[in-house]
Amino acid sequence: MLKRIALVLLVLKFSVAAIAQQYHEQYRPQIHFSPPAHWMNDPNGLVYYKGIYHLFYQYYPNATVWGPMHWGHATSTDLVHWKNKPIALYPDSIGLIFSGSVVVDYQNTSGFGRNGRPPLVAIFTQHSQAREKAGRNDAQNQSIAYSNDGGNTWTKYAHNPVLLNPGITDFRDPKVMWYAPQKKWIMTLATKDRITFYSSKNLKKWTKESEFGQDLGAHGGVWECPDLFPMTANDGKKMWVLIVNINPGGPQSGSATQYFLGDFNGKTFTANSKETKWVDWGADEYAGVTYSNTGNRRIFLGWMSNWQYATVVPTKEWRSAMTVPRDLKLKKVGADYYVSSKPIGELNSITGQSLFLNDSAGKQAGNQYELYISTEKLKSFSVTLSNDNNEKLIVGYDQSKNEWYIDRGNAGESGFSKDFEKYIHAPRIASGLHSDIRIIVDAASVEVFADNGLTTMTSIFFPQKPLSKVSFSQFDRFKVSYSKLKSIWK
Ligand code: FRU
């Protein structure tokens, strides 16, 4: 008996130790969501319902590389702290569970509701590996599932798939929204080199409305993971935003999130400019889309990696994290409009006291932290984040090119891929001498929101130790402060 109790205690001790260790391994993000173990890619089914933010994600539970996709699941009440939940959707005879979205069907148009309560409905791609192997061009079809318990458990519709592939190899990632003026659902679907819009009265029967984008925007790769929503600009102008992720063909190399601004009338989307615009110019924000059911708030979340090297980055127990959630805003700059990104205000709950940097010399800012920089006279400058292993990452502004940049060339391990771009750069979109820059640093990532997020860049890096020392060039023209950020996994 005593022996048995001792054994139980020992097992308990080891599992407590394992849990304590989990989320504190080398390179493990401390203020970003990452799966407890194994492979993750795109955020899926982002929906807010009854005080809970759901995050489903592309998940392979048996390895740290991509494999047969499931929908992993986590929930949060503040978008900062996450609770891991059981897998929400498993592959079946129709196929793997690829990316998609979730809507709240308030009017029970689908008929899946029970006891007068609206169902949540997931709309996602199923990818048939058997058809793919047979060389068929109709391996990807759209299916649905519903939840009557607020998103905890899901039942697949008995008559899946609901939208059949017309013979387009890349036919995926449905993002669905309610189009109130015509009382119908709109599905925005990535169809190889363009977007195809479909509509439905009940989420089960879909009709093609139109195509967009074959000859507009970036086309260096396949279009994936779109999103469509209305926004009001800071001058009151109303517009529609169409997000289109693309891989490869981004502004660095590999994957990235572009967007179009224009008009949508329930049938067609018309862009109002030919310029290719990017939500995030860095190398490591992909498959970014927004939460549904959040009213006028537009909360954006992306996968913090790049298909060029996502499967070979040097993390052991898990692979990849999400970006910090960001509030999108539409802003007028000169004669044109741009989408800006701002880290969500909820991050205040983990933000420590703000301390001014009084001189340019190094300050220990902690393992994960935030920097605020402002100036009335923007000229070339740089901030160096470093450790005592001589690893460093530099963020700065290059006036001669009017560009923001991240230099991660000496920021740690990078030999795992020749495609791990060392110098990330992006145009300054704002004009004027005033500038505000916010930089969020975690164990293995940096997110730069320059000019209040008009130019945003996300990049990952793999230092042996956290880059917790901050130093600054051209100090006199700038106000610089930093705040430590508390781990969300403690
Ligand atoms: C984007 C993507 C999607 C697809 C999913 C598969 O990263 O390729 O187009 O649905 O990942 O995991």
XYZ file of C-alpha atoms and ligand atoms in Angstrom:
502
model
C 0.000 0.000 0.000
C 2.732 2.430 1.025
C 4.650 1.510 -2.102
C 1.624 2.263 -4.220
C 1.121 5.667 -2.591
C 4.812 6.453 -3.129
C 4.467 5.496 -6.804
C 1.378 7.659 -7.258
C 3.195 10.572 -5.601
C 6.183 10.068 -7.872
C 4.041 10.020 -11.024
C 2.241 13.131 -9.784
C 5.540 14.874 -9.137
C 6.774 14.130 -12.649
C 3.582 15.231 -14.347
C 3.504 18.474 -12.338
C 7.138 19.038 -13.332
C 6.306 18.315 -16.983
C 3.389 20.766 -16.933
C 5.531 23.412 -15.233
C 8.167 22.892 -17.905
C 5.623 23.061 -20.711
C 5.403 26.588 -22.092
C 8.812 27.414 -20.635
C 11.038 25.489 -23.054
C 13.731 27.240 -25.070
C 12.224 29.665 -27.646
C 8.730 29.215 -26.178
C 6.652 32.366 -26.647
C 5.546 33.803 -23.304
C 2.973 36.345 -24.453
C 1.697 34.629 -27.605
C -0.523 31.625 -28.101
C 1.267 28.436 -29.137
C -0.091 24.883 -28.972
C 0.956 22.775 -25.958
C 2.751 20.403 -28.312
C 3.109 19.524 -31.992
C 2.376 21.332 -35.219
C 0.165 24.389 -35.713
C -0.489 26.623 -38.733
C -3.398 28.946 -39.644
C -5.844 30.420 -37.138
C -9.333 29.091 -37.976
C -12.921 29.699 -36.923
C -12.179 32.916 -35.037
C -15.455 33.771 -33.322
C -16.567 35.638 -30.216
C -19.643 34.283 -28.483
C -21.069 34.832 -24.997
C -17.925 36.340 -23.527
C -15.581 33.767 -25.038
C -13.094 34.158 -27.870
C -12.560 30.891 -29.691
C -9.335 30.143 -31.468
C -9.379 27.051 -33.644
C -6.242 26.308 -35.597
C -4.714 24.017 -38.209
C -3.250 21.262 -36.056
C -1.391 18.016 -36.549
C -1.392 16.228 -33.185
C 1.185 13.539 -34.027
C 4.288 15.459 -35.071
C 5.976 18.842 -35.183
C 5.679 19.041 -38.957
C 2.573 19.493 -41.109
C 0.433 16.356 -41.422
C -3.238 15.367 -41.675
C -5.019 18.461 -40.426
C -7.409 18.704 -37.478
C -8.890 21.793 -35.866
C -7.092 22.376 -32.570
C -8.964 24.571 -30.102
C -8.284 27.127 -27.366
C -10.512 29.685 -25.681
C -9.992 32.984 -23.920
C -12.042 35.647 -22.202
C -9.499 38.394 -22.889
C -7.560 37.284 -26.010
C -4.420 37.262 -23.850
C -4.678 34.200 -21.582
C -5.676 30.940 -23.299
C -7.171 27.655 -22.150
C -6.295 24.643 -24.262
C -9.298 22.525 -25.233
C -9.732 19.111 -26.846
C -9.424 18.832 -30.640
C -12.628 20.211 -32.195
C -12.693 18.554 -35.641
C -11.054 15.329 -36.836
C -10.425 14.198 -40.424
C -13.034 11.800 -41.840
C -13.814 9.905 -45.057
C -14.362 13.169 -46.972
C -10.952 14.478 -46.048
C -8.668 16.407 -43.734
C -9.956 19.535 -41.996
C -8.361 22.555 -43.664
C -8.874 26.242 -42.883
C -12.237 27.917 -42.484
C -14.423 30.110 -40.315
C -17.206 30.047 -37.725
C -20.369 32.163 -37.651
C -23.110 32.661 -35.075
C -26.335 31.774 -36.895
C -28.567 34.133 -34.895
C -31.649 33.547 -37.025
C -31.135 29.807 -37.180
C -31.107 29.926 -40.993
C -29.367 26.541 -40.964
C -31.967 24.891 -38.733
C -29.185 23.478 -36.530
C -30.313 25.526 -33.499
C -31.862 23.822 -30.461
C -34.289 25.150 -27.857
C -34.412 28.612 -29.373
C -30.650 29.068 -29.073
C -28.579 29.996 -32.130
C -26.068 27.413 -33.285
C -22.458 28.186 -34.106
C -21.697 26.935 -37.608
C -18.214 26.110 -38.867
C -17.532 26.268 -42.606
C -14.247 24.655 -43.659
C -12.392 22.938 -46.466
C -12.049 19.169 -46.523
C -9.032 17.963 -48.436
C -9.116 14.393 -49.771
C -5.650 12.857 -49.829
C -6.967 9.925 -51.863
C -8.183 12.250 -54.632
C -4.973 14.254 -54.447
C -2.915 11.057 -54.892
C -5.076 10.051 -57.830
C -4.115 13.370 -59.441
C -7.677 14.682 -59.385
C -8.407 18.404 -59.402
C -11.423 18.155 -57.079
C -9.752 17.106 -53.824
C -10.912 20.242 -51.959
C -14.577 20.760 -51.079
C -16.379 22.837 -48.448
C -18.138 21.233 -45.482
C -19.970 22.466 -42.400
C -20.384 21.438 -38.750
C -22.447 22.915 -35.919
C -22.233 23.392 -32.192
C -25.136 23.724 -29.779
C -22.971 24.225 -26.702
C -21.272 27.502 -27.553
C -18.402 26.005 -29.548
C -17.209 23.286 -27.192
C -18.296 20.268 -29.221
C -19.100 19.948 -32.901
C -21.287 17.738 -35.064
C -20.544 17.454 -38.754
C -23.493 17.965 -41.091
C -24.773 14.629 -42.412
C -24.820 15.819 -46.037
C -21.309 17.198 -46.387
C -19.744 18.531 -48.521
C -22.026 21.519 -49.104
C -20.027 23.189 -51.862
C -18.528 20.961 -54.527
C -15.302 21.650 -56.338
C -15.865 22.625 -59.987
C -12.359 21.417 -60.954
C -9.991 23.955 -59.342
C -7.061 22.354 -57.490
C -6.796 25.207 -54.963
C -10.363 25.711 -53.781
C -10.338 26.501 -50.105
C -10.424 28.484 -46.861
C -14.059 29.725 -46.770
C -14.642 32.847 -44.691
C -18.350 33.432 -44.169
C -20.213 36.578 -43.074
C -23.842 37.680 -42.839
C -24.742 40.281 -45.475
C -27.675 41.999 -43.753
C -28.950 44.184 -46.655
C -29.843 41.066 -48.660
C -30.370 38.697 -45.710
C -27.889 36.142 -46.962
C -24.557 34.619 -46.113
C -21.515 35.478 -48.219
C -18.663 33.025 -48.538
C -15.317 34.457 -49.623
C -13.299 31.581 -51.035
C -9.694 31.405 -52.256
C -9.739 29.813 -55.683
C -6.157 29.550 -56.926
C -5.323 33.010 -58.358
C -8.539 34.812 -57.477
C -11.365 35.090 -54.993
C -14.764 33.575 -55.705
C -17.812 34.846 -53.803
C -20.726 32.529 -53.083
C -24.003 33.242 -51.308
C -26.471 31.152 -49.339
C -29.711 31.546 -47.402
C -29.046 28.593 -45.087
C -25.281 27.832 -45.104
C -26.058 24.536 -46.871
C -26.820 25.482 -50.456
C -24.387 27.860 -52.127
C -24.648 29.898 -55.335
C -21.715 31.477 -57.139
C -21.918 35.273 -57.268
C -18.695 36.536 -58.851
C -14.906 36.393 -59.084
C -12.334 38.993 -58.148
C -8.662 39.712 -58.515
C -7.215 37.602 -61.298
C -5.429 40.676 -62.650
C -5.050 42.727 -59.452
C -2.694 42.626 -56.467
C 0.229 40.291 -55.858
C 0.317 37.003 -57.795
C 3.665 35.447 -56.943
C 1.905 32.471 -55.373
C -1.434 30.876 -54.627
C -4.187 32.895 -52.937
C -5.314 31.491 -49.582
C -7.253 32.383 -46.432
C -9.327 35.429 -47.458
C -11.558 37.658 -45.349
C -14.177 40.301 -46.217
C -15.663 42.954 -43.931
C -16.829 46.588 -43.911
C -14.896 49.321 -42.117
C -15.321 53.019 -41.479
C -12.235 55.181 -41.949
C -11.114 57.884 -39.518
C -12.717 60.483 -41.813
C -16.057 58.655 -41.759
C -15.765 57.048 -45.191
C -17.197 53.527 -45.382
C -15.373 50.850 -47.350
C -15.023 47.120 -47.699
C -11.760 45.410 -46.884
C -10.840 42.205 -48.704
C -7.928 40.354 -47.133
C -6.107 37.840 -49.325
C -3.207 35.820 -47.983
C -0.671 34.733 -50.562
C 2.042 32.068 -50.568
C 4.711 32.583 -51.810
C 4.850 36.095 -53.283
C 4.943 38.265 -50.150
C 6.958 41.501 -49.869
C 9.930 39.721 -48.241
C 9.904 36.215 -49.560
C 7.277 33.571 -48.991
C 3.954 33.996 -47.247
C 2.175 37.280 -46.419
C -1.179 39.052 -46.024
C -2.273 41.534 -48.695
C -5.528 43.485 -48.766
C -7.745 45.395 -51.156
C -10.055 48.308 -50.337
C -13.210 48.909 -52.293
C -16.902 48.287 -52.509
C -19.024 45.171 -52.096
C -22.689 45.054 -53.101
C -23.644 41.534 -52.096
C -22.478 40.172 -55.430
C -19.226 41.741 -56.586
C -16.200 43.370 -54.989
C -14.701 46.356 -56.815
C -11.264 47.594 -55.776
C -10.702 51.339 -55.594
C -6.934 51.265 -56.170
C -4.355 49.231 -58.055
C -1.697 49.486 -55.354
C -0.745 46.218 -53.636
C -1.141 46.781 -49.891
C 0.043 44.571 -47.027
C -1.418 44.182 -43.551
C 2.016 43.103 -42.316
C 5.281 43.551 -44.221
C 7.390 41.210 -42.080
C 8.484 37.708 -42.983
C 6.395 35.976 -40.333
C 2.742 36.861 -40.336
C 0.573 34.608 -42.449
C -2.998 33.347 -42.879
C -4.165 36.359 -40.851
C -7.933 36.865 -40.675
C -10.375 38.564 -38.276
C -12.814 37.512 -35.553
C -16.491 37.304 -36.379
C -19.288 38.603 -34.125
C -17.285 41.454 -32.565
C -19.497 44.344 -33.739
C -17.518 47.247 -35.143
C -14.294 45.967 -33.662
C -11.991 44.160 -36.128
C -9.601 41.851 -34.320
C -6.940 40.308 -36.522
C -4.810 37.275 -35.720
C -2.095 35.712 -37.883
C 0.137 32.668 -37.822
C 3.637 33.799 -36.822
C 5.662 31.859 -39.374
C 6.412 31.494 -43.070
C 5.921 28.426 -45.260
C 9.479 28.910 -46.581
C 10.893 27.472 -43.335
C 8.016 26.856 -40.881
C 8.673 23.102 -40.690
C 12.387 23.410 -39.910
C 12.594 26.167 -37.281
C 14.575 24.944 -34.249
C 11.786 24.385 -31.715
C 11.468 20.852 -30.405
C 8.186 20.201 -28.610
C 5.888 22.372 -30.735
C 6.057 24.431 -33.905
C 4.730 27.949 -34.387
C 2.783 30.573 -32.502
C 0.136 33.177 -33.344
C 0.826 36.927 -33.507
C -0.547 39.151 -30.770
C -4.175 39.933 -31.628
C -4.438 43.323 -33.337
C -7.185 45.867 -33.757
C -7.428 46.897 -37.391
C -8.284 50.491 -38.263
C -8.861 52.202 -41.599
C -6.951 55.462 -41.969
C -6.730 58.162 -44.571
C -3.142 59.005 -45.529
C -2.768 61.706 -48.165
C -5.379 60.912 -50.795
C -5.447 57.166 -50.121
C -6.604 54.800 -47.354
C -4.667 52.121 -45.485
C -5.368 49.484 -42.865
C -3.317 49.928 -39.692
C -2.720 47.388 -36.920
C -2.600 48.042 -33.194
C -1.909 45.462 -30.472
C -5.177 44.948 -28.570
C -5.687 47.059 -25.443
C -6.313 43.881 -23.406
C -2.521 43.411 -23.334
C -2.511 46.070 -20.591
C -3.329 43.310 -18.115
C 0.174 41.856 -18.542
C 2.018 45.143 -19.024
C 4.248 46.298 -16.200
C 5.157 49.835 -15.219
C 6.444 51.990 -18.047
C 10.020 53.165 -17.455
C 11.900 55.777 -19.441
C 15.217 54.992 -20.998
C 17.333 57.914 -19.834
C 20.401 57.295 -21.906
C 21.324 55.332 -24.986
C 23.289 52.684 -23.076
C 21.934 49.202 -22.543
C 19.027 48.555 -20.162
C 17.792 45.134 -19.075
C 14.182 45.144 -20.160
C 13.263 41.577 -19.154
C 12.664 38.490 -21.270
C 9.530 39.750 -22.941
C 8.730 43.405 -23.138
C 7.332 46.284 -25.068
C 9.142 49.423 -26.258
C 7.518 52.751 -27.077
C 9.390 55.270 -29.112
C 8.138 58.658 -30.182
C 9.707 61.603 -31.902
C 8.755 64.893 -33.490
C 11.749 64.698 -35.830
C 11.941 61.302 -37.465
C 15.412 60.637 -38.866
C 17.470 57.467 -39.206
C 17.782 55.612 -35.906
C 18.040 52.114 -34.560
C 17.236 50.129 -31.425
C 19.401 47.128 -30.662
C 18.037 44.181 -28.688
C 20.851 41.945 -27.509
C 22.112 39.368 -25.015
C 25.525 38.577 -23.520
C 26.131 35.886 -26.171
C 26.672 38.663 -28.661
C 23.404 37.941 -30.424
C 21.463 40.986 -31.502
C 18.483 42.140 -33.469
C 18.199 45.661 -34.801
C 14.982 47.539 -35.492
C 15.191 50.913 -37.146
C 14.309 53.531 -39.695
C 16.469 54.317 -42.723
C 15.773 57.862 -43.802
C 17.641 57.620 -47.115
C 15.242 54.887 -48.257
C 12.253 56.024 -46.177
C 12.060 52.465 -44.859
C 11.474 50.652 -41.589
C 13.592 47.580 -41.048
C 14.373 44.588 -38.861
C 17.860 43.129 -39.117
C 17.786 39.598 -37.690
C 21.042 38.505 -39.338
C 22.867 38.060 -36.009
C 19.912 37.303 -33.778
C 20.611 33.620 -33.242
C 20.261 30.369 -35.118
C 19.389 30.823 -38.794
C 21.226 28.001 -40.578
C 18.097 25.819 -40.729
C 17.001 27.431 -44.004
C 18.581 29.471 -46.765
C 15.222 31.203 -47.155
C 15.323 32.729 -43.679
C 15.508 36.343 -44.884
C 17.982 38.319 -42.735
C 17.024 41.895 -43.535
C 13.312 42.693 -43.429
C 12.285 46.092 -44.729
C 9.096 47.996 -45.497
C 8.162 51.424 -46.811
C 7.077 54.160 -44.439
C 3.455 54.858 -45.351
C 2.877 57.762 -42.966
C 4.272 61.144 -43.850
C 5.292 63.975 -41.556
C 8.033 64.177 -38.982
C 6.066 62.873 -36.027
C 6.352 59.146 -35.457
C 5.195 56.658 -32.824
C 6.659 53.165 -32.801
C 5.688 50.245 -30.637
C 7.814 47.104 -30.535
C 6.704 43.876 -28.863
C 9.477 41.434 -28.048
C 8.946 37.815 -27.005
C 11.336 34.877 -26.606
C 11.564 34.313 -30.355
C 9.657 37.102 -32.098
C 9.460 40.811 -32.640
C 6.425 42.771 -33.823
C 6.979 46.339 -34.979
C 4.043 48.758 -35.226
C 5.550 51.848 -36.828
C 3.562 55.082 -37.186
C 0.752 53.689 -35.091
C 0.709 50.501 -37.089
C 0.544 51.951 -40.601
C 3.682 49.944 -41.319
C 3.623 46.685 -39.385
C 6.318 43.999 -39.488
C 6.495 40.651 -37.702
C 9.597 38.503 -37.592
C 10.769 35.469 -35.669
C 14.339 34.665 -34.551
C 16.046 32.053 -32.390
C 18.605 33.400 -29.906
C 20.352 31.156 -27.378
C 19.148 33.461 -24.631
C 16.443 36.140 -24.619
C 17.440 39.462 -26.191
C 16.662 41.375 -23.034
C 19.129 44.242 -23.322
C 17.944 47.372 -25.111
C 20.192 50.135 -26.445
C 19.491 53.044 -28.718
C 21.212 55.187 -31.344
C 20.462 58.888 -31.985
C 18.982 59.167 -28.538
C 18.425 62.907 -28.203
C 15.513 63.294 -30.621
C 13.473 60.448 -29.148
C 11.361 59.619 -26.132
C 11.914 55.963 -25.332
C 10.233 53.861 -22.689
C 9.805 50.171 -22.041
C 7.512 47.933 -20.025
C 8.066 44.352 -18.997
C 5.335 41.940 -20.021
C 4.180 39.148 -17.691
C 4.103 35.647 -19.077
C 0.586 34.495 -19.963
C 1.487 30.907 -19.074
C 2.364 31.325 -15.391
C -2.493 28.199 -45.507
C -3.006 26.817 -45.881
C -4.469 26.880 -46.258
C -4.938 25.481 -45.996
C -4.137 25.109 -44.778
C -3.736 23.660 -44.716
O -1.408 28.187 -44.668
O -2.228 26.282 -46.917
O -4.692 27.331 -47.578
O -6.320 25.419 -45.774
O -2.977 25.923 -44.780
O -3.134 23.370 -43.496
